[in-house]
PDB file of C-alpha atoms and ligand atoms in Angstrom:
ATOM      1  CA  MET A   1      40.780 -46.721  13.392  1.00  0.00           C
ATOM      2  CA  THR A   2      40.001 -43.009  13.295  1.00  0.00           C
ATOM      3  CA  LEU A   3      36.463 -41.953  14.064  1.00  0.00           C
ATOM      4  CA  LEU A   4      34.318 -40.639  11.244  1.00  0.00           C
ATOM      5  CA  THR A   5      33.405 -37.003  11.793  1.00  0.00           C
ATOM      6  CA  PHE A   6      30.220 -35.397  10.507  1.00  0.00           C
ATOM      7  CA  ARG A   7      29.021 -31.839  10.883  1.00  0.00           C
ATOM      8  CA  PHE A   8      25.901 -29.740  10.540  1.00  0.00           C
ATOM      9  CA  ALA A   9      26.795 -26.140   9.659  1.00  0.00           C
ATOM     10  CA  PRO A  10      23.823 -23.753   9.573  1.00  0.00           C
ATOM     11  CA  SER A  11      24.008 -19.986   9.074  1.00  0.00           C
ATOM     12  CA  PRO A  12      22.020 -17.902  11.557  1.00  0.00           C
ATOM     13  CA  ASN A  13      20.588 -15.586   8.902  1.00  0.00           C
ATOM     14  CA  GLY A  14      17.053 -16.927   9.081  1.00  0.00           C
ATOM     15  CA  GLU A  15      14.945 -19.607  10.708  1.00  0.00           C
ATOM     16  CA  LEU A  16      15.569 -23.302  10.245  1.00  0.00           C
ATOM     17  CA  HIS A  17      13.065 -25.114   8.055  1.00  0.00           C
ATOM     18  CA  LEU A  18      12.317 -28.721   7.129  1.00  0.00           C
ATOM     19  CA  GLY A  19      15.312 -28.830   4.780  1.00  0.00           C
ATOM     20  CA  HIS A  20      17.674 -28.031   7.655  1.00  0.00           C
ATOM     21  CA  ALA A  21      15.936 -30.621   9.831  1.00  0.00           C
ATOM     22  CA  TYR A  22      16.571 -33.249   7.166  1.00  0.00           C
ATOM     23  CA  SER A  23      20.240 -32.332   6.889  1.00  0.00           C
ATOM     24  CA  ALA A  24      20.793 -32.245  10.651  1.00  0.00           C
ATOM     25  CA  LEU A  25      18.966 -35.536  11.299  1.00  0.00           C
ATOM     26  CA  LEU A  26      20.678 -37.312   8.406  1.00  0.00           C
ATOM     27  CA  ASN A  27      24.079 -36.287   9.801  1.00  0.00           C
ATOM     28  CA  GLN A  28      22.997 -37.527  13.223  1.00  0.00           C
ATOM     29  CA  LYS A  29      21.758 -40.820  11.806  1.00  0.00           C
ATOM     30  CA  LEU A  30      25.007 -41.431   9.931  1.00  0.00           C
ATOM     31  CA  ALA A  31      27.174 -40.472  12.898  1.00  0.00           C
ATOM     32  CA  ARG A  32      25.211 -42.907  15.079  1.00  0.00           C
ATOM     33  CA  ALA A  33      25.243 -45.710  12.526  1.00  0.00           C
ATOM     34  CA  THR A  34      29.013 -45.462  12.114  1.00  0.00           C
ATOM     35  CA  GLY A  35      29.870 -44.746  15.746  1.00  0.00           C
ATOM     36  CA  GLY A  36      31.212 -41.371  14.559  1.00  0.00           C
ATOM     37  CA  ARG A  37      31.202 -37.830  15.913  1.00  0.00           C
ATOM     38  CA  LEU A  38      28.700 -35.100  15.137  1.00  0.00           C
ATOM     39  CA  LEU A  39      29.807 -31.464  15.270  1.00  0.00           C
ATOM     40  CA  LEU A  40      27.744 -28.305  15.068  1.00  0.00           C
ATOM     41  CA  ARG A  41      29.251 -25.240  13.418  1.00  0.00           C
ATOM     42  CA  ILE A  42      27.630 -21.833  13.317  1.00  0.00           C
ATOM     43  CA  GLU A  43      28.507 -20.165   9.999  1.00  0.00           C
ATOM     44  CA  ASP A  44      28.046 -16.531  10.914  1.00  0.00           C
ATOM     45  CA  ILE A  45      30.722 -14.671   8.958  1.00  0.00           C
ATOM     46  CA  ASP A  46      28.087 -12.410   7.408  1.00  0.00           C
ATOM     47  CA  THR A  47      27.926 -10.052  10.343  1.00  0.00           C
ATOM     48  CA  THR A  48      25.153  -7.975   8.777  1.00  0.00           C
ATOM     49  CA  ARG A  49      22.670 -10.789   8.107  1.00  0.00           C
ATOM     50  CA  CYS A  50      23.442 -13.135  11.005  1.00  0.00           C
ATOM     51  CA  THR A  51      21.879 -12.310  14.384  1.00  0.00           C
ATOM     52  CA  PRO A  52      22.069 -13.709  17.938  1.00  0.00           C
ATOM     53  CA  GLU A  53      18.267 -14.202  17.783  1.00  0.00           C
ATOM     54  CA  PHE A  54      18.518 -16.486  14.752  1.00  0.00           C
ATOM     55  CA  GLU A  55      21.385 -18.337  16.432  1.00  0.00           C
ATOM     56  CA  ALA A  56      19.311 -18.853  19.594  1.00  0.00           C
ATOM     57  CA  GLY A  57      16.517 -20.147  17.347  1.00  0.00           C
ATOM     58  CA  ILE A  58      18.887 -22.701  15.786  1.00  0.00           C
ATOM     59  CA  PHE A  59      19.838 -24.093  19.201  1.00  0.00           C
ATOM     60  CA  ARG A  60      16.202 -24.167  20.317  1.00  0.00           C
ATOM     61  CA  ASP A  61      15.044 -25.969  17.166  1.00  0.00           C
ATOM     62  CA  LEU A  62      17.890 -28.494  17.132  1.00  0.00           C
ATOM     63  CA  ARG A  63      17.462 -29.389  20.812  1.00  0.00           C
ATOM     64  CA  TRP A  64      13.729 -29.786  20.265  1.00  0.00           C
ATOM     65  CA  LEU A  65      14.457 -32.160  17.351  1.00  0.00           C
ATOM     66  CA  GLY A  66      16.661 -34.208  19.655  1.00  0.00           C
ATOM     67  CA  LEU A  67      19.968 -33.435  18.009  1.00  0.00           C
ATOM     68  CA  GLY A  68      23.064 -33.906  20.149  1.00  0.00           C
ATOM     69  CA  TRP A  69      26.523 -32.634  19.229  1.00  0.00           C
ATOM     70  CA  GLU A  70      30.019 -32.422  20.616  1.00  0.00           C
ATOM     71  CA  GLU A  71      31.038 -29.284  22.461  1.00  0.00           C
ATOM     72  CA  PRO A  72      32.447 -26.774  21.895  1.00  0.00           C
ATOM     73  CA  VAL A  73      30.400 -25.467  19.012  1.00  0.00           C
ATOM     74  CA  ARG A  74      32.613 -23.591  16.566  1.00  0.00           C
ATOM     75  CA  ARG A  75      31.297 -20.137  15.795  1.00  0.00           C
ATOM     76  CA  GLN A  76      33.049 -18.787  12.694  1.00  0.00           C
ATOM     77  CA  SER A  77      32.830 -15.122  13.720  1.00  0.00           C
ATOM     78  CA  GLU A  78      35.145 -15.945  16.657  1.00  0.00           C
ATOM     79  CA  HIS A  79      37.904 -17.226  14.377  1.00  0.00           C
ATOM     80  CA  PHE A  80      38.596 -14.427  11.921  1.00  0.00           C
ATOM     81  CA  ALA A  81      42.308 -14.595  12.838  1.00  0.00           C
ATOM     82  CA  ASP A  82      42.481 -18.179  11.520  1.00  0.00           C
ATOM     83  CA  TYR A  83      40.994 -17.133   8.195  1.00  0.00           C
ATOM     84  CA  GLN A  84      43.190 -14.025   8.011  1.00  0.00           C
ATOM     85  CA  ALA A  85      46.316 -16.177   8.322  1.00  0.00           C
ATOM     86  CA  VAL A  86      45.189 -18.368   5.435  1.00  0.00           C
ATOM     87  CA  LEU A  87      44.182 -15.339   3.360  1.00  0.00           C
ATOM     88  CA  ASP A  88      47.615 -13.760   3.952  1.00  0.00           C
ATOM     89  CA  ARG A  89      49.175 -16.887   2.534  1.00  0.00           C
ATOM     90  CA  LEU A  90      47.020 -16.727  -0.590  1.00  0.00           C
ATOM     91  CA  ILE A  91      47.928 -13.048  -1.024  1.00  0.00           C
ATOM     92  CA  ARG A  92      51.636 -13.818  -0.636  1.00  0.00           C
ATOM     93  CA  GLU A  93      51.406 -16.616  -3.159  1.00  0.00           C
ATOM     94  CA  GLU A  94      49.557 -14.325  -5.599  1.00  0.00           C
ATOM     95  CA  LEU A  95      46.619 -16.683  -5.880  1.00  0.00           C
ATOM     96  CA  VAL A  96      44.150 -13.935  -5.006  1.00  0.00           C
ATOM     97  CA  TYR A  97      43.859 -10.337  -6.176  1.00  0.00           C
ATOM     98  CA  PRO A  98      41.902  -7.310  -4.985  1.00  0.00           C
ATOM     99  CA  ALA A  99      38.878  -6.820  -7.244  1.00  0.00           C
ATOM    100  CA  PHE A 100      37.535  -3.288  -7.251  1.00  0.00           C
ATOM    101  CA  MET A 101      34.570  -3.364  -9.628  1.00  0.00           C
ATOM    102  CA  SER A 102      31.254  -2.534  -7.996  1.00  0.00           C
ATOM    103  CA  ARG A 103      28.092  -4.473  -8.829  1.00  0.00           C
ATOM    104  CA  GLY A 104      26.986  -1.642 -11.129  1.00  0.00           C
ATOM    105  CA  GLU A 105      30.339  -1.588 -12.929  1.00  0.00           C
ATOM    106  CA  ILE A 106      30.252  -5.349 -13.408  1.00  0.00           C
ATOM    107  CA  ARG A 107      26.737  -5.127 -14.843  1.00  0.00           C
ATOM    108  CA  ALA A 108      27.674  -2.313 -17.199  1.00  0.00           C
ATOM    109  CA  PHE A 109      30.860  -4.083 -18.348  1.00  0.00           C
ATOM    110  CA  ILE A 110      28.967  -7.277 -19.152  1.00  0.00           C
ATOM    111  CA  ALA A 111      26.052  -5.452 -20.798  1.00  0.00           C
ATOM    112  CA  ASP A 112      28.563  -3.700 -23.045  1.00  0.00           C
ATOM    113  CA  ARG A 113      30.185  -7.000 -24.077  1.00  0.00           C
ATOM    114  CA  GLU A 114      26.816  -8.606 -24.706  1.00  0.00           C
ATOM    115  CA  LYS A 115      25.701  -5.633 -26.806  1.00  0.00           C
ATOM    116  CA  ARG A 116      28.580  -6.459 -29.072  1.00  0.00           C
ATOM    117  CA  GLY A 117      27.134  -9.900 -29.567  1.00  0.00           C
ATOM    118  CA  ARG A 118      29.222 -11.860 -27.110  1.00  0.00           C
ATOM    119  CA  ASP A 119      27.400 -14.110 -24.609  1.00  0.00           C
ATOM    120  CA  TRP A 120      28.966 -13.605 -21.217  1.00  0.00           C
ATOM    121  CA  PRO A 121      29.671 -16.866 -19.307  1.00  0.00           C
ATOM    122  CA  ARG A 122      27.578 -17.619 -16.218  1.00  0.00           C
ATOM    123  CA  ASP A 123      28.233 -19.776 -13.174  1.00  0.00           C
ATOM    124  CA  PRO A 124      26.117 -22.867 -12.349  1.00  0.00           C
ATOM    125  CA  ASP A 125      23.729 -20.613 -10.392  1.00  0.00           C
ATOM    126  CA  GLY A 126      23.243 -18.410 -13.466  1.00  0.00           C
ATOM    127  CA  VAL A 127      25.272 -15.475 -12.136  1.00  0.00           C
ATOM    128  CA  PRO A 128      27.599 -13.822 -14.710  1.00  0.00           C
ATOM    129  CA  LEU A 129      31.285 -14.556 -14.026  1.00  0.00           C
ATOM    130  CA  TYR A 130      33.417 -11.715 -12.703  1.00  0.00           C
ATOM    131  CA  PRO A 131      35.247  -9.892 -15.502  1.00  0.00           C
ATOM    132  CA  ALA A 132      38.784 -10.468 -14.298  1.00  0.00           C
ATOM    133  CA  VAL A 133      40.122  -7.106 -15.506  1.00  0.00           C
ATOM    134  CA  ASP A 134      41.620  -6.167 -12.109  1.00  0.00           C
ATOM    135  CA  LYS A 135      44.035  -9.049 -12.414  1.00  0.00           C
ATOM    136  CA  ALA A 136      46.093  -6.915 -14.778  1.00  0.00           C
ATOM    137  CA  LEU A 137      46.320  -3.906 -12.425  1.00  0.00           C
ATOM    138  CA  PRO A 138      49.925  -3.069 -11.571  1.00  0.00           C
ATOM    139  CA  MET A 139      50.840  -3.690  -7.929  1.00  0.00           C
ATOM    140  CA  ARG A 140      51.373   0.025  -7.256  1.00  0.00           C
ATOM    141  CA  GLU A 141      47.899   0.851  -8.532  1.00  0.00           C
ATOM    142  CA  ARG A 142      46.382  -1.838  -6.309  1.00  0.00           C
ATOM    143  CA  GLN A 143      48.242  -0.479  -3.316  1.00  0.00           C
ATOM    144  CA  ARG A 144      47.217   3.078  -4.128  1.00  0.00           C
ATOM    145  CA  ARG A 145      43.524   2.160  -4.312  1.00  0.00           C
ATOM    146  CA  ILE A 146      43.632   0.125  -1.119  1.00  0.00           C
ATOM    147  CA  ALA A 147      45.413   2.981   0.669  1.00  0.00           C
ATOM    148  CA  GLU A 148      42.671   5.313  -0.551  1.00  0.00           C
ATOM    149  CA  ASN A 149      40.107   3.068   1.082  1.00  0.00           C
ATOM    150  CA  ALA A 150      38.534   1.866  -2.151  1.00  0.00           C
ATOM    151  CA  HIS A 151      35.963  -0.864  -1.808  1.00  0.00           C
ATOM    152  CA  PHE A 152      37.240  -4.265  -2.929  1.00  0.00           C
ATOM    153  CA  ALA A 153      36.983  -8.018  -2.434  1.00  0.00           C
ATOM    154  CA  TRP A 154      39.762 -10.603  -2.605  1.00  0.00           C
ATOM    155  CA  ARG A 155      39.048 -12.914  -5.522  1.00  0.00           C
ATOM    156  CA  LEU A 156      40.664 -16.231  -6.307  1.00  0.00           C
ATOM    157  CA  ASP A 157      42.668 -16.206  -9.542  1.00  0.00           C
ATOM    158  CA  VAL A 158      41.153 -19.503 -10.591  1.00  0.00           C
ATOM    159  CA  ASN A 159      43.443 -19.983 -13.590  1.00  0.00           C
ATOM    160  CA  ALA A 160      46.552 -19.379 -11.518  1.00  0.00           C
ATOM    161  CA  ALA A 161      45.254 -21.733  -8.829  1.00  0.00           C
ATOM    162  CA  MET A 162      44.456 -24.472 -11.362  1.00  0.00           C
ATOM    163  CA  ALA A 163      47.891 -24.034 -12.917  1.00  0.00           C
ATOM    164  CA  ARG A 164      49.481 -24.321  -9.465  1.00  0.00           C
ATOM    165  CA  VAL A 165      47.659 -27.589  -8.844  1.00  0.00           C
ATOM    166  CA  GLY A 166      48.644 -28.806 -12.289  1.00  0.00           C
ATOM    167  CA  LYS A 167      46.208 -31.696 -12.545  1.00  0.00           C
ATOM    168  CA  ASN A 168      42.526 -32.342 -12.924  1.00  0.00           C
ATOM    169  CA  LEU A 169      40.656 -32.257  -9.644  1.00  0.00           C
ATOM    170  CA  ALA A 170      37.946 -34.582  -8.452  1.00  0.00           C
ATOM    171  CA  TRP A 171      36.089 -35.289  -5.239  1.00  0.00           C
ATOM    172  CA  MET A 172      34.673 -38.477  -3.786  1.00  0.00           C
ATOM    173  CA  GLU A 173      30.899 -38.443  -3.656  1.00  0.00           C
ATOM    174  CA  PHE A 174      28.853 -41.116  -1.925  1.00  0.00           C
ATOM    175  CA  SER A 175      26.330 -42.729  -4.195  1.00  0.00           C
ATOM    176  CA  ASP A 176      23.535 -43.103  -1.654  1.00  0.00           C
ATOM    177  CA  GLU A 177      22.335 -42.128   1.769  1.00  0.00           C
ATOM    178  CA  MET A 178      23.764 -45.266   3.354  1.00  0.00           C
ATOM    179  CA  LEU A 179      27.251 -44.165   2.261  1.00  0.00           C
ATOM    180  CA  SER A 180      27.715 -47.612   0.774  1.00  0.00           C
ATOM    181  CA  ALA A 181      29.900 -46.632  -2.203  1.00  0.00           C
ATOM    182  CA  THR A 182      31.691 -43.618  -3.646  1.00  0.00           C
ATOM    183  CA  HIS A 183      32.329 -42.377  -7.152  1.00  0.00           C
ATOM    184  CA  ALA A 184      34.689 -39.658  -8.349  1.00  0.00           C
ATOM    185  CA  VAL A 185      33.163 -36.381  -9.568  1.00  0.00           C
ATOM    186  CA  ASP A 186      35.110 -33.943 -11.748  1.00  0.00           C
ATOM    187  CA  ALA A 187      35.670 -30.713  -9.869  1.00  0.00           C
ATOM    188  CA  ARG A 188      35.139 -27.774 -12.221  1.00  0.00           C
ATOM    189  CA  PRO A 189      36.093 -24.698 -10.180  1.00  0.00           C
ATOM    190  CA  GLN A 190      36.650 -22.678 -13.347  1.00  0.00           C
ATOM    191  CA  ASP A 191      32.870 -22.810 -13.928  1.00  0.00           C
ATOM    192  CA  TRP A 192      32.560 -20.308 -11.057  1.00  0.00           C
ATOM    193  CA  GLY A 193      35.205 -17.896 -12.342  1.00  0.00           C
ATOM    194  CA  ASP A 194      37.220 -15.832  -9.876  1.00  0.00           C
ATOM    195  CA  VAL A 195      35.107 -16.363  -6.746  1.00  0.00           C
ATOM    196  CA  ILE A 196      35.311 -14.074  -3.730  1.00  0.00           C
ATOM    197  CA  VAL A 197      37.462 -15.568  -0.976  1.00  0.00           C
ATOM    198  CA  ALA A 198      37.433 -12.602   1.408  1.00  0.00           C
ATOM    199  CA  ARG A 199      36.147  -9.063   1.726  1.00  0.00           C
ATOM    200  CA  ARG A 200      37.802  -5.851   2.761  1.00  0.00           C
ATOM    201  CA  GLU A 201      36.157  -5.952   6.198  1.00  0.00           C
ATOM    202  CA  ILE A 202      35.828  -9.739   6.627  1.00  0.00           C
ATOM    203  CA  PRO A 203      38.941 -11.891   6.034  1.00  0.00           C
ATOM    204  CA  THR A 204      36.986 -14.815   4.606  1.00  0.00           C
ATOM    205  CA  SER A 205      34.064 -15.939   2.504  1.00  0.00           C
ATOM    206  CA  TYR A 206      31.780 -18.963   2.764  1.00  0.00           C
ATOM    207  CA  HIS A 207      34.125 -21.154   0.656  1.00  0.00           C
ATOM    208  CA  LEU A 208      37.304 -20.266   2.510  1.00  0.00           C
ATOM    209  CA  ALA A 209      35.805 -20.624   5.995  1.00  0.00           C
ATOM    210  CA  VAL A 210      34.240 -23.990   5.131  1.00  0.00           C
ATOM    211  CA  VAL A 211      37.458 -25.585   3.895  1.00  0.00           C
ATOM    212  CA  VAL A 212      39.549 -24.155   6.731  1.00  0.00           C
ATOM    213  CA  ASP A 213      37.060 -25.329   9.362  1.00  0.00           C
ATOM    214  CA  ASP A 214      36.380 -28.744   7.865  1.00  0.00           C
ATOM    215  CA  ALA A 215      40.135 -29.357   7.996  1.00  0.00           C
ATOM    216  CA  LEU A 216      40.654 -27.835  11.457  1.00  0.00           C
ATOM    217  CA  GLN A 217      37.784 -29.848  12.897  1.00  0.00           C
ATOM    218  CA  GLY A 218      38.863 -33.083  11.231  1.00  0.00           C
ATOM    219  CA  VAL A 219      35.604 -33.454   9.299  1.00  0.00           C
ATOM    220  CA  SER A 220      35.836 -36.675   7.295  1.00  0.00           C
ATOM    221  CA  HIS A 221      32.299 -36.700   5.844  1.00  0.00           C
ATOM    222  CA  VAL A 222      30.551 -33.613   4.530  1.00  0.00           C
ATOM    223  CA  VAL A 223      26.833 -34.393   4.288  1.00  0.00           C
ATOM    224  CA  ARG A 224      24.837 -31.420   3.000  1.00  0.00           C
ATOM    225  CA  GLY A 225      22.190 -30.422   0.474  1.00  0.00           C
ATOM    226  CA  GLN A 226      22.313 -30.989  -3.266  1.00  0.00           C
ATOM    227  CA  ASP A 227      22.279 -27.196  -3.736  1.00  0.00           C
ATOM    228  CA  LEU A 228      25.983 -27.139  -2.785  1.00  0.00           C
ATOM    229  CA  TYR A 229      26.995 -29.948  -5.171  1.00  0.00           C
ATOM    230  CA  SER A 230      28.782 -27.934  -7.844  1.00  0.00           C
ATOM    231  CA  ALA A 231      30.254 -25.455  -5.343  1.00  0.00           C
ATOM    232  CA  THR A 232      32.255 -28.418  -4.056  1.00  0.00           C
ATOM    233  CA  GLY A 233      34.593 -27.947  -7.027  1.00  0.00           C
ATOM    234  CA  VAL A 234      35.708 -24.560  -5.689  1.00  0.00           C
ATOM    235  CA  GLN A 235      36.237 -26.028  -2.240  1.00  0.00           C
ATOM    236  CA  ARG A 236      38.351 -28.879  -3.629  1.00  0.00           C
ATOM    237  CA  LEU A 237      40.579 -26.353  -5.377  1.00  0.00           C
ATOM    238  CA  LEU A 238      41.021 -24.354  -2.167  1.00  0.00           C
ATOM    239  CA  GLN A 239      41.845 -27.534  -0.246  1.00  0.00           C
ATOM    240  CA  GLU A 240      44.444 -28.427  -2.826  1.00  0.00           C
ATOM    241  CA  ILE A 241      46.232 -25.057  -2.933  1.00  0.00           C
ATOM    242  CA  LEU A 242      46.175 -24.865   0.872  1.00  0.00           C
ATOM    243  CA  GLY A 243      47.402 -28.425   1.333  1.00  0.00           C
ATOM    244  CA  LEU A 244      44.321 -29.435   3.338  1.00  0.00           C
ATOM    245  CA  PRO A 245      42.960 -32.983   3.525  1.00  0.00           C
ATOM    246  CA  GLN A 246      39.865 -33.719   1.470  1.00  0.00           C
ATOM    247  CA  PRO A 247      36.732 -35.093   3.089  1.00  0.00           C
ATOM    248  CA  SER A 248      34.264 -37.340   1.260  1.00  0.00           C
ATOM    249  CA  TYR A 249      30.948 -35.776   0.305  1.00  0.00           C
ATOM    250  CA  PHE A 250      27.327 -36.705   0.156  1.00  0.00           C
ATOM    251  CA  HIS A 251      24.926 -34.154  -1.272  1.00  0.00           C
ATOM    252  CA  HIS A 252      21.479 -35.205  -0.172  1.00  0.00           C
ATOM    253  CA  ARG A 253      18.097 -34.584  -1.774  1.00  0.00           C
ATOM    254  CA  LEU A 254      16.394 -31.314  -0.982  1.00  0.00           C
ATOM    255  CA  VAL A 255      13.115 -31.146   0.871  1.00  0.00           C
ATOM    256  CA  LEU A 256      10.748 -29.317  -1.454  1.00  0.00           C
ATOM    257  CA  GLY A 257       7.844 -27.080  -0.550  1.00  0.00           C
ATOM    258  CA  PRO A 258       4.226 -27.878  -1.448  1.00  0.00           C
ATOM    259  CA  ASP A 259       4.797 -25.948  -4.695  1.00  0.00           C
ATOM    260  CA  GLY A 260       7.708 -28.247  -5.610  1.00  0.00           C
ATOM    261  CA  ARG A 261      10.253 -25.468  -5.086  1.00  0.00           C
ATOM    262  CA  LYS A 262      13.292 -25.360  -2.843  1.00  0.00           C
ATOM    263  CA  LEU A 263      12.476 -24.149   0.680  1.00  0.00           C
ATOM    264  CA  SER A 264      13.735 -20.752   1.680  1.00  0.00           C
ATOM    265  CA  LYS A 265      14.251 -19.176   5.061  1.00  0.00           C
ATOM    266  CA  SER A 266      11.277 -16.901   4.512  1.00  0.00           C
ATOM    267  CA  PHE A 267       8.949 -19.833   3.925  1.00  0.00           C
ATOM    268  CA  ALA A 268       7.077 -19.497   7.198  1.00  0.00           C
ATOM    269  CA  ASP A 269       4.867 -22.606   7.129  1.00  0.00           C
ATOM    270  CA  THR A 270       7.792 -25.027   6.869  1.00  0.00           C
ATOM    271  CA  GLY A 271       9.831 -23.239   9.536  1.00  0.00           C
ATOM    272  CA  LEU A 272      10.555 -25.512  12.484  1.00  0.00           C
ATOM    273  CA  ALA A 273       9.510 -22.907  15.068  1.00  0.00           C
ATOM    274  CA  ALA A 274       6.219 -22.298  13.257  1.00  0.00           C
ATOM    275  CA  LEU A 275       5.535 -26.038  13.037  1.00  0.00           C
ATOM    276  CA  ARG A 276       6.290 -26.452  16.742  1.00  0.00           C
ATOM    277  CA  GLU A 277       4.013 -23.572  17.666  1.00  0.00           C
ATOM    278  CA  ALA A 278       1.273 -25.103  15.526  1.00  0.00           C
ATOM    279  CA  GLY A 279       1.511 -28.239  17.689  1.00  0.00           C
ATOM    280  CA  ALA A 280       3.750 -30.489  15.563  1.00  0.00           C
ATOM    281  CA  SER A 281       6.042 -32.927  17.389  1.00  0.00           C
ATOM    282  CA  PRO A 282       9.597 -33.924  16.427  1.00  0.00           C
ATOM    283  CA  ALA A 283       8.121 -37.237  15.257  1.00  0.00           C
ATOM    284  CA  ASP A 284       5.781 -35.309  12.936  1.00  0.00           C
ATOM    285  CA  VAL A 285       8.786 -33.482  11.496  1.00  0.00           C
ATOM    286  CA  ARG A 286      10.579 -36.785  10.857  1.00  0.00           C
ATOM    287  CA  ARG A 287       7.498 -38.153   9.107  1.00  0.00           C
ATOM    288  CA  LEU A 288       7.161 -35.029   6.957  1.00  0.00           C
ATOM    289  CA  ILE A 289      10.738 -35.294   5.693  1.00  0.00           C
ATOM    290  CA  GLY A 290      10.933 -39.083   5.630  1.00  0.00           C
ATOM    291  CA  ILE A 291      13.743 -39.725   8.109  1.00  0.00           C
TER     292      ILE A 291
HETATM  293  N1  LIG B   1      26.325 -22.699   6.055  1.00  0.00           N
HETATM  294  C1  LIG B   1      25.840 -23.281   4.846  1.00  0.00           C
HETATM  295  C2  LIG B   1      24.338 -23.111   4.743  1.00  0.00           C
HETATM  296  O1  LIG B   1      23.692 -22.867   5.749  1.00  0.00           O
HETATM  297  C3  LIG B   1      26.158 -24.760   4.723  1.00  0.00           C
HETATM  298  C4  LIG B   1      27.587 -25.003   4.496  1.00  0.00           C
HETATM  299  C5  LIG B   1      27.996 -26.441   4.264  1.00  0.00           C
HETATM  300  O2  LIG B   1      27.307 -27.368   4.727  1.00  0.00           O
HETATM  301  O3  LIG B   1      29.028 -26.635   3.672  1.00  0.00           O
HETATM  302  O4  LIG B   1      23.802 -23.217   3.659  1.00  0.00           O
END
């Protein structure tokens, strides 16, 4: 029998808070209960927002909590060549295109459409979908702009990708924290429009790096917060067009702040380091989050 493989995959762009503690400890609990493996992955592709100090804080907090993981830890910023190879394939297969519109241009384009009485579609996070006008740019024009050093991002042509797959997509979601049963969830990647899969300077995006790494690391069970539930549709589509295996998913409840809102990395009083400095123990943290 193959071992189940879980992972905790924080981004070092802020301090860990109670929500991260819940996710990390739930992964640990499930790995232990099933005799599986637990991996730690540092998701630091955003080289402007991620810092070595935040990364050191992650290790400090996780060790303090009593988390153990298999070495080596995969640090995404050390694997840009892996992502570049996958991106090159998507470019060759014409499943991505260079999108040149700046944020201001996107805003103006959408405002203009809406002025004419047309509601512009939004993604599940409420962000307007990218107006896919660049898709029609002739190849020579694309090449000219890239050669002139224009700013652009590689976006997935979601319609082309869906057509390539040629069937409805679903993922297997566990129904409860004990992973006792699964149900199929419709993947709706088109709800996100043409998402960014890489940038001019960075050959990947969150979605691309996650699916490449989950496959490379043999992750069988993705256990992460409910906030990533609908993004899973995009990741299923990428897995399918790249021929990668699909893990099963469990999107766990979010730990909410005293005001009932989702915790953020700037929420100092639920930060693990702040709690530790205020005298809390790992057992206190477990009690606070109910694990
Ligand atoms: N790095 C992501 C985050 O910190 C989590 C990615 C995932 O679990 O798929 O929100």
